Amino acid sequence: MYSEKVMDHFEHPRNVGEIPDASGVGTVGNAKCGDIMRMYLKINDDGVIEDCKFKTFGCGAAIATSSMATEMIKGKTVAEAEKLTNAAVAEALDGLPPVKMHCSLLAEEAVKAALNDYREKQGKAE
């Protein structure tokens, strides 16, 4: 049902935790399944994501997509991270069952919510 990559990121998630002085924090949830994701970003003066962490309450796919999303945006610029898509997250995990694709969408939305929070704190809200 799940790929080896999904299982690896579920059993050994990367970047779990909080960043106390985060540049941006985004929280999203899905009322239907009960998954909640909170994404923390530490962005340097050059607009590069130096660190990112997450806390997710949800199923294995929600944890795996959160973990993969943080891996995909760490070291990227804000503009590059803004282009993250749920399809790219799912593809990086070698696919998700159709019933779990909403988890990759939550990961995308959590990243974008954290980026929006960062822009608001910088006075650059769109």
The first five atom37 places (N, CA, C, CB, O) and aatype in JSON, in Angstrom:
{
  "aatype": [12, 18, 15, 6, 11, 19, 12, 3, 8, 13, 6, 8, 14, 1, 2, 19, 7, 6, 9, 14, 3, 0, 15, 7, 19, 7, 16, 19, 7, 2, 0, 11, 4, 7, 3, 9, 12, 1, 12, 18, 10, 11, 9, 2, 3, 3, 7, 19, 9, 6, 3, 4, 11, 13, 11, 16, 13, 7, 4, 7, 0, 0, 9, 0, 16, 15, 15, 12, 0, 16, 6, 12, 9, 11, 7, 11, 16, 19, 0, 6, 0, 6, 11, 10, 16, 2, 0, 0, 19, 0, 6, 0, 10, 3, 7, 10, 14, 14, 19, 11, 12, 8, 4, 15, 10, 10, 0, 6, 6, 0, 19, 11, 0, 0, 10, 2, 3, 18, 1, 6, 11, 5, 7, 11, 0, 6],
  "atom_mask": [
    [1, 1, 1, 1, 1],
    [1, 1, 1, 1, 1],
    [1, 1, 1, 1, 1],
    [1, 1, 1, 1, 1],
    [1, 1, 1, 1, 1],
    [1, 1, 1, 1, 1],
    [1, 1, 1, 1, 1],
    [1, 1, 1, 1, 1],
    [1, 1, 1, 1, 1],
    [1, 1, 1, 1, 1],
    [1, 1, 1, 1, 1],
    [1, 1, 1, 1, 1],
    [1, 1, 1, 1, 1],
    [1, 1, 1, 1, 1],
    [1, 1, 1, 1, 1],
    [1, 1, 1, 1, 1],
    [1, 1, 1, 0, 1],
    [1, 1, 1, 1, 1],
    [1, 1, 1, 1, 1],
    [1, 1, 1, 1, 1],
    [1, 1, 1, 1, 1],
    [1, 1, 1, 1, 1],
    [1, 1, 1, 1, 1],
    [1, 1, 1, 0, 1],
    [1, 1, 1, 1, 1],
    [1, 1, 1, 0, 1],
    [1, 1, 1, 1, 1],
    [1, 1, 1, 1, 1],
    [1, 1, 1, 0, 1],
    [1, 1, 1, 1, 1],
    [1, 1, 1, 1, 1],
    [1, 1, 1, 1, 1],
    [1, 1, 1, 1, 1],
    [1, 1, 1, 0, 1],
    [1, 1, 1, 1, 1],
    [1, 1, 1, 1, 1],
    [1, 1, 1, 1, 1],
    [1, 1, 1, 1, 1],
    [1, 1, 1, 1, 1],
    [1, 1, 1, 1, 1],
    [1, 1, 1, 1, 1],
    [1, 1, 1, 1, 1],
    [1, 1, 1, 1, 1],
    [1, 1, 1, 1, 1],
    [1, 1, 1, 1, 1],
    [1, 1, 1, 1, 1],
    [1, 1, 1, 0, 1],
    [1, 1, 1, 1, 1],
    [1, 1, 1, 1, 1],
    [1, 1, 1, 1, 1],
    [1, 1, 1, 1, 1],
    [1, 1, 1, 1, 1],
    [1, 1, 1, 1, 1],
    [1, 1, 1, 1, 1],
    [1, 1, 1, 1, 1],
    [1, 1, 1, 1, 1],
    [1, 1, 1, 1, 1],
    [1, 1, 1, 0, 1],
    [1, 1, 1, 1, 1],
    [1, 1, 1, 0, 1],
    [1, 1, 1, 1, 1],
    [1, 1, 1, 1, 1],
    [1, 1, 1, 1, 1],
    [1, 1, 1, 1, 1],
    [1, 1, 1, 1, 1],
    [1, 1, 1, 1, 1],
    [1, 1, 1, 1, 1],
    [1, 1, 1, 1, 1],
    [1, 1, 1, 1, 1],
    [1, 1, 1, 1, 1],
    [1, 1, 1, 1, 1],
    [1, 1, 1, 1, 1],
    [1, 1, 1, 1, 1],
    [1, 1, 1, 1, 1],
    [1, 1, 1, 0, 1],
    [1, 1, 1, 1, 1],
    [1, 1, 1, 1, 1],
    [1, 1, 1, 1, 1],
    [1, 1, 1, 1, 1],
    [1, 1, 1, 1, 1],
    [1, 1, 1, 1, 1],
    [1, 1, 1, 1, 1],
    [1, 1, 1, 1, 1],
    [1, 1, 1, 1, 1],
    [1, 1, 1, 1, 1],
    [1, 1, 1, 1, 1],
    [1, 1, 1, 1, 1],
    [1, 1, 1, 1, 1],
    [1, 1, 1, 1, 1],
    [1, 1, 1, 1, 1],
    [1, 1, 1, 1, 1],
    [1, 1, 1, 1, 1],
    [1, 1, 1, 1, 1],
    [1, 1, 1, 1, 1],
    [1, 1, 1, 0, 1],
    [1, 1, 1, 1, 1],
    [1, 1, 1, 1, 1],
    [1, 1, 1, 1, 1],
    [1, 1, 1, 1, 1],
    [1, 1, 1, 1, 1],
    [1, 1, 1, 1, 1],
    [1, 1, 1, 1, 1],
    [1, 1, 1, 1, 1],
    [1, 1, 1, 1, 1],
    [1, 1, 1, 1, 1],
    [1, 1, 1, 1, 1],
    [1, 1, 1, 1, 1],
    [1, 1, 1, 1, 1],
    [1, 1, 1, 1, 1],
    [1, 1, 1, 1, 1],
    [1, 1, 1, 1, 1],
    [1, 1, 1, 1, 1],
    [1, 1, 1, 1, 1],
    [1, 1, 1, 1, 1],
    [1, 1, 1, 1, 1],
    [1, 1, 1, 1, 1],
    [1, 1, 1, 1, 1],
    [1, 1, 1, 1, 1],
    [1, 1, 1, 1, 1],
    [1, 1, 1, 1, 1],
    [1, 1, 1, 1, 1],
    [1, 1, 1, 1, 1],
    [1, 1, 1, 0, 1],
    [1, 1, 1, 1, 1],
    [1, 1, 1, 1, 1],
    [1, 1, 1, 1, 1]
  ],
  "atom_positions": [
    [[0.83, -1.2, 0.0], [0.0, 0.0, 0.0], [0.87, 1.26, 0.0], [-0.94, 0.0, 1.21], [0.68, 2.15, -0.83]],
    [[1.82, 1.34, 0.92], [2.72, 2.5, 0.98], [4.08, 2.13, 0.42], [2.86, 3.03, 2.42], [4.53, 0.99, 0.57]],
    [[4.74, 3.08, -0.21], [6.08, 2.86, -0.74], [7.09, 2.76, 0.42], [6.47, 3.99, -1.72], [6.8, 3.15, 1.55]],
    [[8.27, 2.25, 0.11], [9.33, 2.18, 1.11], [9.7, 3.57, 1.62], [10.58, 1.48, 0.52], [10.0, 3.74, 2.8]],
    [[9.68, 4.56, 0.73], [10.01, 5.93, 1.15], [8.98, 6.49, 2.12], [10.12, 6.85, -0.08], [9.34, 7.15, 3.09]],
    [[7.72, 6.23, 1.87], [6.67, 6.69, 2.79], [6.91, 6.05, 4.16], [5.24, 6.33, 2.24], [6.88, 6.74, 5.18]],
    [[7.14, 4.75, 4.17], [7.35, 4.04, 5.43], [8.6, 4.57, 6.15], [7.48, 2.53, 5.18], [8.6, 4.71, 7.38]],
    [[9.66, 4.85, 5.4], [10.89, 5.37, 6.0], [10.65, 6.74, 6.64], [12.0, 5.47, 4.95], [11.1, 6.98, 7.76]],
    [[9.96, 7.62, 5.94], [9.7, 8.96, 6.48], [8.69, 8.93, 7.63], [9.2, 9.89, 5.37], [8.68, 9.81, 8.48]],
    [[7.83, 7.9, 7.64], [6.89, 7.74, 8.76], [7.62, 7.19, 9.99], [5.72, 6.8, 8.37], [7.46, 7.7, 11.09]],
    [[8.43, 6.16, 9.78], [9.11, 5.52, 10.9], [10.32, 6.31, 11.39], [9.55, 4.13, 10.5], [10.69, 6.22, 12.56]],
    [[10.93, 7.09, 10.51], [12.11, 7.89, 10.85], [11.94, 9.31, 10.3], [13.41, 7.23, 10.3], [12.71, 9.72, 9.43]],
    [[10.95, 10.04, 10.8], [10.69, 11.37, 10.23], [11.88, 12.32, 10.45], [9.43, 11.98, 10.86], [12.54, 12.29, 11.49]],
    [[12.12, 13.15, 9.45], [13.2, 14.15, 9.51], [12.6, 15.47, 9.97], [13.9, 14.31, 8.11], [11.46, 15.8, 9.67]],
    [[13.41, 16.22, 10.71], [13.07, 17.61, 11.07], [11.83, 17.75, 11.94], [12.87, 18.41, 9.82], [11.06, 18.7, 11.78]],
    [[11.64, 16.82, 12.86], [10.51, 16.92, 13.79], [10.87, 17.91, 14.89], [10.15, 15.53, 14.39], [12.0, 17.91, 15.37]],
    [[9.92, 18.73, 15.29], [10.13, 19.63, 16.41], [9.65, 21.03, 16.12], [0.0, 0.0, 0.0], [8.89, 21.27, 15.18]],
    [[10.11, 21.94, 16.96], [9.74, 23.34, 16.83], [11.0, 24.19, 16.69], [8.9, 23.81, 18.05], [12.09, 23.78, 17.08]],
    [[10.84, 25.38, 16.13], [11.89, 26.38, 16.09], [11.37, 27.56, 16.92], [12.27, 26.82, 14.6], [10.49, 28.28, 16.47]],
    [[11.92, 27.75, 18.13], [11.38, 28.78, 19.03], [11.34, 30.18, 18.42], [12.2, 28.81, 20.29], [10.37, 30.92, 18.63]],
    [[12.37, 30.56, 17.68], [12.43, 31.9, 17.09], [12.21, 31.82, 15.57], [13.79, 32.57, 17.4], [12.93, 32.45, 14.8]],
    [[11.22, 31.05, 15.18], [10.95, 30.82, 13.75], [10.64, 32.12, 13.02], [9.79, 29.85, 13.59], [10.01, 33.03, 13.55]],
    [[11.1, 32.17, 11.77], [10.81, 33.32, 10.91], [9.37, 33.27, 10.42], [11.77, 33.34, 9.7], [8.76, 34.31, 10.15]],
    [[8.83, 32.07, 10.32], [7.46, 31.88, 9.88], [6.91, 30.57, 10.41], [0.0, 0.0, 0.0], [7.63, 29.57, 10.46]],
    [[5.65, 30.58, 10.8], [4.98, 29.38, 11.3], [3.63, 29.27, 10.6], [4.8, 29.42, 12.87], [2.89, 30.25, 10.52]],
    [[3.33, 28.09, 10.11], [2.05, 27.87, 9.45], [1.37, 26.64, 10.01], [0.0, 0.0, 0.0], [2.01, 25.6, 10.18]],
    [[0.09, 26.75, 10.29], [-0.69, 25.62, 10.79], [-1.88, 25.4, 9.88], [-1.14, 25.86, 12.25], [-2.62, 26.34, 9.58]],
    [[-2.06, 24.16, 9.45], [-3.2, 23.8, 8.62], [-3.79, 22.5, 9.13], [-2.79, 23.68, 7.12], [-3.12, 21.72, 9.82]],
    [[-5.04, 22.27, 8.8], [-5.69, 21.04, 9.22], [-6.75, 20.61, 8.24], [0.0, 0.0, 0.0], [-7.22, 21.38, 7.41]],
    [[-7.13, 19.35, 8.37], [-8.18, 18.78, 7.55], [-9.25, 18.24, 8.5], [-7.64, 17.66, 6.6], [-9.02, 17.25, 9.19]],
    [[-10.39, 18.88, 8.52], [-11.46, 18.51, 9.45], [-11.98, 17.1, 9.2], [-12.6, 19.49, 9.33], [-12.4, 16.43, 10.15]],
    [[-11.96, 16.65, 7.96], [-12.49, 15.32, 7.64], [-11.67, 14.21, 8.28], [-12.53, 15.12, 6.14], [-12.23, 13.26, 8.83]],
    [[-10.35, 14.31, 8.2], [-9.51, 13.22, 8.7], [-8.88, 13.54, 10.05], [-8.43, 12.9, 7.69], [-8.36, 12.64, 10.71]],
    [[-8.91, 14.8, 10.45], [-8.35, 15.17, 11.75], [-6.86, 15.47, 11.75], [0.0, 0.0, 0.0], [-6.3, 15.74, 12.81]],
    [[-6.21, 15.43, 10.58], [-4.78, 15.73, 10.51], [-4.53, 17.21, 10.75], [-4.2, 15.31, 9.16], [-5.26, 18.06, 10.23]],
    [[-3.5, 17.51, 11.53], [-3.09, 18.9, 11.77], [-1.58, 18.97, 11.58], [-3.52, 19.39, 13.21], [-0.84, 18.16, 12.15]],
    [[-1.13, 19.94, 10.79], [0.31, 20.14, 10.55], [0.7, 21.55, 10.94], [0.67, 19.88, 9.07], [-0.01, 22.51, 10.65]],
    [[1.83, 21.64, 11.61], [2.41, 22.95, 11.91], [3.84, 22.93, 11.39], [2.36, 23.28, 13.47], [4.64, 22.06, 11.74]],
    [[4.15, 23.91, 10.55], [5.45, 24.01, 9.91], [6.17, 25.25, 10.44], [5.32, 24.07, 8.37], [5.59, 26.33, 10.52]],
    [[7.45, 25.08, 10.8], [8.29, 26.16, 11.31], [9.44, 26.39, 10.32], [8.84, 25.83, 12.75], [10.09, 25.44, 9.9]],
    [[9.67, 27.65, 9.96], [10.76, 28.0, 9.05], [11.71, 28.99, 9.7], [10.2, 28.58, 7.74], [11.29, 29.93, 10.36]],
    [[13.0, 28.77, 9.51], [14.04, 29.73, 9.9], [14.68, 30.21, 8.61], [15.12, 29.09, 10.9], [15.36, 29.46, 7.92]],
    [[14.45, 31.48, 8.3], [14.88, 32.04, 7.02], [15.92, 33.12, 7.28], [13.67, 32.62, 6.21], [15.7, 34.01, 8.09]],
    [[17.07, 33.03, 6.58], [18.14, 34.0, 6.81], [17.9, 35.3, 6.04], [19.49, 33.4, 6.4], [16.91, 35.43, 5.32]],
    [[18.8, 36.26, 6.2], [18.64, 37.58, 5.59], [18.68, 37.54, 4.07], [19.72, 38.5, 6.1], [18.23, 38.47, 3.4]],
    [[19.21, 36.44, 3.51], [19.26, 36.3, 2.06], [18.01, 35.6, 1.51], [20.5, 35.52, 1.66], [17.91, 35.33, 0.31]],
    [[17.04, 35.32, 2.4], [15.81, 34.68, 1.96], [15.95, 33.18, 1.73], [0.0, 0.0, 0.0], [15.17, 32.59, 0.98]],
    [[16.95, 32.56, 2.39], [17.17, 31.12, 2.26], [16.67, 30.41, 3.51], [18.67, 30.81, 2.01], [16.92, 30.87, 4.63]],
    [[15.98, 29.32, 3.32], [15.46, 28.54, 4.45], [16.62, 27.73, 5.05], [14.28, 27.59, 3.99], [17.05, 26.72, 4.5]],
    [[17.1, 28.22, 6.18], [18.22, 27.56, 6.85], [17.78, 26.32, 7.61], [18.91, 28.52, 7.8], [18.52, 25.34, 7.71]],
    [[16.58, 26.38, 8.15], [16.09, 25.25, 8.93], [14.57, 25.21, 8.82], [16.53, 25.35, 10.41], [13.92, 26.24, 8.65]],
    [[14.03, 24.03, 8.91], [12.57, 23.87, 8.96], [12.26, 22.63, 9.78], [11.95, 23.77, 7.52], [12.94, 21.61, 9.7]],
    [[11.22, 22.76, 10.55], [10.78, 21.66, 11.4], [9.26, 21.59, 11.33], [11.27, 21.85, 12.89], [8.59, 22.53, 10.89]],
    [[8.74, 20.45, 11.76], [7.29, 20.3, 11.73], [6.81, 19.51, 12.93], [6.85, 19.61, 10.44], [7.55, 18.75, 13.55]],
    [[5.56, 19.72, 13.24], [4.83, 18.9, 14.19], [3.52, 18.54, 13.51], [4.59, 19.64, 15.57], [2.77, 19.41, 13.07]],
    [[3.26, 17.26, 13.43], [2.05, 16.78, 12.76], [1.31, 15.81, 13.65], [2.39, 16.12, 11.41], [1.89, 14.88, 14.21]],
    [[0.02, 16.05, 13.77], [-0.88, 15.11, 14.43], [-1.69, 14.49, 13.32], [-1.79, 15.82, 15.53], [-2.54, 15.15, 12.71]],
    [[-1.45, 13.22, 13.05], [-2.18, 12.59, 11.97], [-1.68, 11.21, 11.64], [0.0, 0.0, 0.0], [-0.92, 10.61, 12.41]],
    [[-2.09, 10.73, 10.51], [-1.76, 9.38, 10.07], [-0.32, 9.3, 9.56], [-2.73, 8.92, 8.98], [0.38, 10.31, 9.48]],
    [[0.09, 8.09, 9.22], [1.45, 7.87, 8.72], [1.76, 8.68, 7.48], [0.0, 0.0, 0.0], [2.87, 9.2, 7.34]],
    [[0.79, 8.79, 6.58], [1.02, 9.55, 5.34], [1.18, 11.04, 5.64], [-0.14, 9.34, 4.36], [1.97, 11.72, 4.98]],
    [[0.45, 11.55, 6.63], [0.58, 12.96, 7.01], [1.97, 13.23, 7.58], [-0.5, 13.35, 8.04], [2.58, 14.25, 7.26]],
    [[2.47, 12.34, 8.39], [3.8, 12.49, 8.96], [4.86, 12.38, 7.86], [4.05, 11.43, 10.06], [5.79, 13.18, 7.82]],
    [[4.71, 11.4, 6.99], [5.68, 11.21, 5.91], [5.72, 12.41, 4.96], [5.35, 9.94, 5.12], [6.79, 12.83, 4.54]],
    [[4.56, 12.97, 4.62], [4.55, 14.11, 3.69], [5.13, 15.35, 4.37], [3.12, 14.39, 3.2], [5.79, 16.15, 3.71]],
    [[4.88, 15.53, 5.66], [5.48, 16.65, 6.39], [7.0, 16.53, 6.37], [4.96, 16.69, 7.84], [7.71, 17.5, 6.09]],
    [[7.48, 15.34, 6.68], [8.91, 15.08, 6.71], [9.55, 15.35, 5.36], [9.18, 13.65, 7.14], [10.58, 16.03, 5.27]],
    [[8.95, 14.82, 4.3], [9.5, 14.99, 2.95], [9.46, 16.46, 2.53], [8.72, 14.14, 1.93], [10.41, 16.95, 1.92]],
    [[8.38, 17.16, 2.85], [8.29, 18.58, 2.48], [9.43, 19.38, 3.12], [6.93, 19.17, 2.91], [10.01, 20.24, 2.46]],
    [[9.74, 19.11, 4.38], [10.84, 19.85, 5.03], [12.16, 19.55, 4.34], [10.93, 19.5, 6.53], [12.99, 20.44, 4.16]],
    [[12.36, 18.3, 3.96], [13.59, 17.92, 3.26], [13.7, 18.64, 1.91], [13.65, 16.4, 3.06], [14.78, 19.03, 1.48]],
    [[12.56, 18.8, 1.25], [12.55, 19.4, -0.08], [12.8, 20.9, -0.08], [11.24, 19.11, -0.75], [13.32, 21.44, -1.06]],
    [[12.44, 21.59, 1.02], [12.58, 23.06, 1.01], [13.81, 23.55, 1.79], [11.34, 23.69, 1.6], [14.2, 24.71, 1.63]],
    [[14.41, 22.72, 2.6], [15.58, 23.15, 3.37], [16.7, 23.52, 2.41], [16.04, 22.04, 4.36], [17.04, 22.75, 1.51]],
    [[17.29, 24.7, 2.59], [18.35, 25.18, 1.72], [17.86, 25.93, 0.5], [0.0, 0.0, 0.0], [18.65, 26.48, -0.26]],
    [[16.56, 25.95, 0.3], [15.97, 26.64, -0.84], [15.64, 28.1, -0.47], [14.68, 25.91, -1.33], [15.55, 28.45, 0.7]],
    [[15.48, 28.92, -1.5], [15.04, 30.29, -1.26], [13.54, 30.29, -1.01], [15.42, 31.22, -2.46], [12.85, 29.3, -1.3]],
    [[13.04, 31.38, -0.48], [11.6, 31.53, -0.28], [10.87, 31.35, -1.61], [11.27, 32.92, 0.34], [9.84, 30.67, -1.66]],
    [[11.38, 31.94, -2.67], [10.74, 31.84, -3.99], [10.71, 30.39, -4.47], [11.48, 32.71, -5.02], [9.71, 29.95, -5.04]],
    [[11.79, 29.64, -4.23], [11.82, 28.23, -4.64], [10.83, 27.41, -3.8], [13.25, 27.66, -4.5], [10.12, 26.56, -4.33]],
    [[10.8, 27.68, -2.51], [9.89, 26.93, -1.62], [8.43, 27.21, -1.97], [10.15, 27.3, -0.16], [7.58, 26.34, -1.81]],
    [[8.16, 28.41, -2.43], [6.79, 28.78, -2.81], [6.26, 27.91, -3.94], [6.73, 30.27, -3.23], [5.05, 27.75, -4.09]],
    [[7.16, 27.34, -4.73], [6.78, 26.52, -5.88], [6.51, 25.06, -5.51], [7.85, 26.59, -6.94], [6.14, 24.26, -6.38]],
    [[6.71, 24.7, -4.26], [6.46, 23.32, -3.82], [5.0, 22.95, -4.08], [6.8, 23.14, -2.31], [4.09, 23.71, -3.77]],
    [[4.8, 21.78, -4.66], [3.44, 21.31, -4.92], [3.21, 19.98, -4.21], [3.2, 21.16, -6.44], [4.14, 19.24, -3.9]],
    [[1.94, 19.7, -3.96], [1.63, 18.42, -3.33], [2.02, 17.26, -4.24], [0.14, 18.34, -3.0], [2.43, 16.2, -3.76]],
    [[1.9, 17.45, -5.55], [2.29, 16.39, -6.5], [3.78, 16.09, -6.39], [1.94, 16.8, -7.94], [4.19, 14.93, -6.46]],
    [[4.6, 17.14, -6.21], [6.04, 16.94, -6.07], [6.37, 16.19, -4.78], [6.78, 18.29, -6.11], [7.26, 15.34, -4.75]],
    [[5.65, 16.51, -3.71], [5.86, 15.82, -2.43], [5.5, 14.34, -2.58], [5.02, 16.48, -1.29], [6.25, 13.47, -2.17]],
    [[4.34, 14.08, -3.17], [3.9, 12.69, -3.37], [4.87, 11.92, -4.26], [2.49, 12.66, -3.98], [5.2, 10.77, -3.99]],
    [[5.34, 12.59, -5.33], [6.29, 11.95, -6.25], [7.6, 11.64, -5.54], [6.54, 12.86, -7.47], [8.18, 10.57, -5.76]],
    [[8.08, 12.55, -4.7], [9.33, 12.33, -3.97], [9.22, 11.14, -3.02], [9.7, 13.59, -3.19], [10.23, 10.53, -2.66]],
    [[8.0, 10.83, -2.61], [7.75, 9.68, -1.73], [7.42, 8.41, -2.53], [6.61, 9.99, -0.76], [6.99, 7.41, -1.97]],
    [[7.63, 8.47, -3.85], [7.3, 7.35, -4.75], [5.8, 7.05, -4.74], [8.09, 6.1, -4.36], [5.38, 5.9, -4.89]],
    [[5.01, 8.09, -4.56], [3.57, 7.96, -4.68], [2.86, 7.74, -3.35], [0.0, 0.0, 0.0], [3.44, 7.27, -2.37]],
    [[1.58, 8.09, -3.37], [0.69, 7.88, -2.23], [-0.58, 7.23, -2.75], [0.37, 9.23, -1.48], [-0.95, 7.45, -3.91]],
    [[-1.26, 6.43, -1.93], [-2.56, 5.93, -2.35], [-3.51, 7.11, -2.59], [-3.15, 4.95, -1.28], [-3.43, 8.11, -1.88]],
    [[-4.39, 7.01, -3.57], [-5.3, 8.13, -3.88], [-6.03, 8.68, -2.64], [-6.33, 7.68, -4.9], [-6.25, 9.89, -2.54]],
    [[-6.4, 7.8, -1.73], [-7.14, 8.23, -0.54], [-6.26, 9.04, 0.42], [-7.71, 7.01, 0.18], [-6.77, 9.67, 1.35]],
    [[-4.93, 9.03, 0.19], [-4.02, 9.76, 1.06], [-3.37, 10.97, 0.39], [-2.94, 8.83, 1.55], [-2.51, 11.62, 0.98]],
    [[-3.77, 11.28, -0.83], [-3.19, 12.44, -1.54], [-3.47, 13.75, -0.81], [-3.73, 12.52, -2.97], [-2.69, 14.7, -0.94]],
    [[-4.56, 13.81, -0.03], [-4.85, 15.04, 0.71], [-3.75, 15.36, 1.72], [-6.2, 14.91, 1.43], [-3.58, 16.51, 2.1]],
    [[-3.0, 14.34, 2.16], [-1.9, 14.58, 3.11], [-0.8, 15.4, 2.45], [-1.33, 13.23, 3.63], [-0.22, 16.29, 3.08]],
    [[-0.51, 15.11, 1.18], [0.52, 15.88, 0.48], [0.04, 17.31, 0.26], [0.88, 15.22, -0.87], [0.85, 18.25, 0.26]],
    [[-1.27, 17.48, 0.07], [-1.82, 18.83, -0.07], [-1.68, 19.6, 1.24], [-3.3, 18.76, -0.5], [-1.37, 20.8, 1.22]],
    [[-1.91, 18.93, 2.36], [-1.71, 19.59, 3.66], [-0.27, 20.04, 3.83], [-2.11, 18.65, 4.81], [-0.01, 21.13, 4.33]],
    [[0.68, 19.2, 3.42], [2.1, 19.56, 3.53], [2.41, 20.81, 2.71], [3.0, 18.38, 3.07], [3.1, 21.71, 3.18]],
    [[1.9, 20.85, 1.48], [2.08, 22.03, 0.63], [1.47, 23.26, 1.3], [1.44, 21.81, -0.76], [2.09, 24.32, 1.35]],
    [[0.25, 23.11, 1.8], [-0.44, 24.24, 2.43], [0.27, 24.71, 3.7], [-1.89, 23.86, 2.75], [0.3, 25.9, 3.99]],
    [[0.84, 23.78, 4.46], [1.56, 24.15, 5.69], [2.81, 24.97, 5.36], [1.96, 22.89, 6.49], [3.11, 25.96, 6.03]],
    [[3.53, 24.56, 4.32], [4.72, 25.31, 3.89], [4.3, 26.71, 3.44], [5.45, 24.57, 2.73], [4.92, 27.7, 3.84]],
    [[3.26, 26.79, 2.64], [2.82, 28.09, 2.12], [2.27, 28.99, 3.24], [1.75, 27.89, 1.04], [2.46, 30.2, 3.2]],
    [[1.6, 28.39, 4.23], [1.12, 29.17, 5.37], [2.3, 29.74, 6.17], [0.23, 28.31, 6.29], [2.24, 30.88, 6.63]],
    [[3.35, 28.95, 6.34], [4.54, 29.43, 7.05], [5.25, 30.53, 6.25], [5.52, 28.25, 7.32], [5.74, 31.49, 6.83]],
    [[5.3, 30.38, 4.95], [5.9, 31.42, 4.09], [5.08, 32.71, 4.16], [6.0, 30.93, 2.63], [5.65, 33.8, 4.2]],
    [[3.77, 32.59, 4.18], [2.91, 33.77, 4.3], [3.12, 34.46, 5.64], [1.43, 33.39, 4.14], [3.16, 35.69, 5.71]],
    [[3.26, 33.68, 6.71], [3.52, 34.23, 8.03], [4.85, 34.98, 8.03], [3.52, 33.12, 9.1], [4.97, 36.06, 8.61]],
    [[5.85, 34.39, 7.39], [7.17, 35.04, 7.27], [7.04, 36.38, 6.55], [8.17, 34.12, 6.52], [7.58, 37.39, 7.0]],
    [[6.32, 36.38, 5.43], [6.15, 37.63, 4.66], [5.42, 38.68, 5.48], [5.39, 37.36, 3.34], [5.79, 39.85, 5.45]],
    [[4.41, 38.27, 6.21], [3.68, 39.23, 7.07], [4.6, 39.83, 8.12], [2.47, 38.54, 7.77], [4.56, 41.03, 8.38]],
    [[5.43, 39.0, 8.73], [6.37, 39.48, 9.75], [7.41, 40.43, 9.14], [7.09, 38.29, 10.43], [7.93, 41.31, 9.83]],
    [[7.7, 40.24, 7.85], [8.65, 41.09, 7.15], [7.98, 42.33, 6.57], [9.34, 40.3, 6.05], [8.66, 43.21, 6.03]],
    [[6.67, 42.4, 6.68], [5.93, 43.51, 6.08], [5.8, 43.38, 4.59], [0.0, 0.0, 0.0], [5.62, 44.37, 3.88]],
    [[5.89, 42.12, 4.1], [5.82, 41.87, 2.65], [4.62, 41.01, 2.3], [7.11, 41.2, 2.16], [4.66, 40.26, 1.32]],
    [[3.58, 41.1, 3.07], [2.4, 40.24, 2.83], [1.81, 40.53, 1.45], [1.33, 40.46, 3.93], [1.76, 41.67, 0.99]],
    [[1.37, 39.45, 0.82], [0.79, 39.59, -0.53], [-0.7, 39.79, -0.42], [1.08, 38.36, -1.4], [-1.38, 39.93, -1.44]]
  ]
}
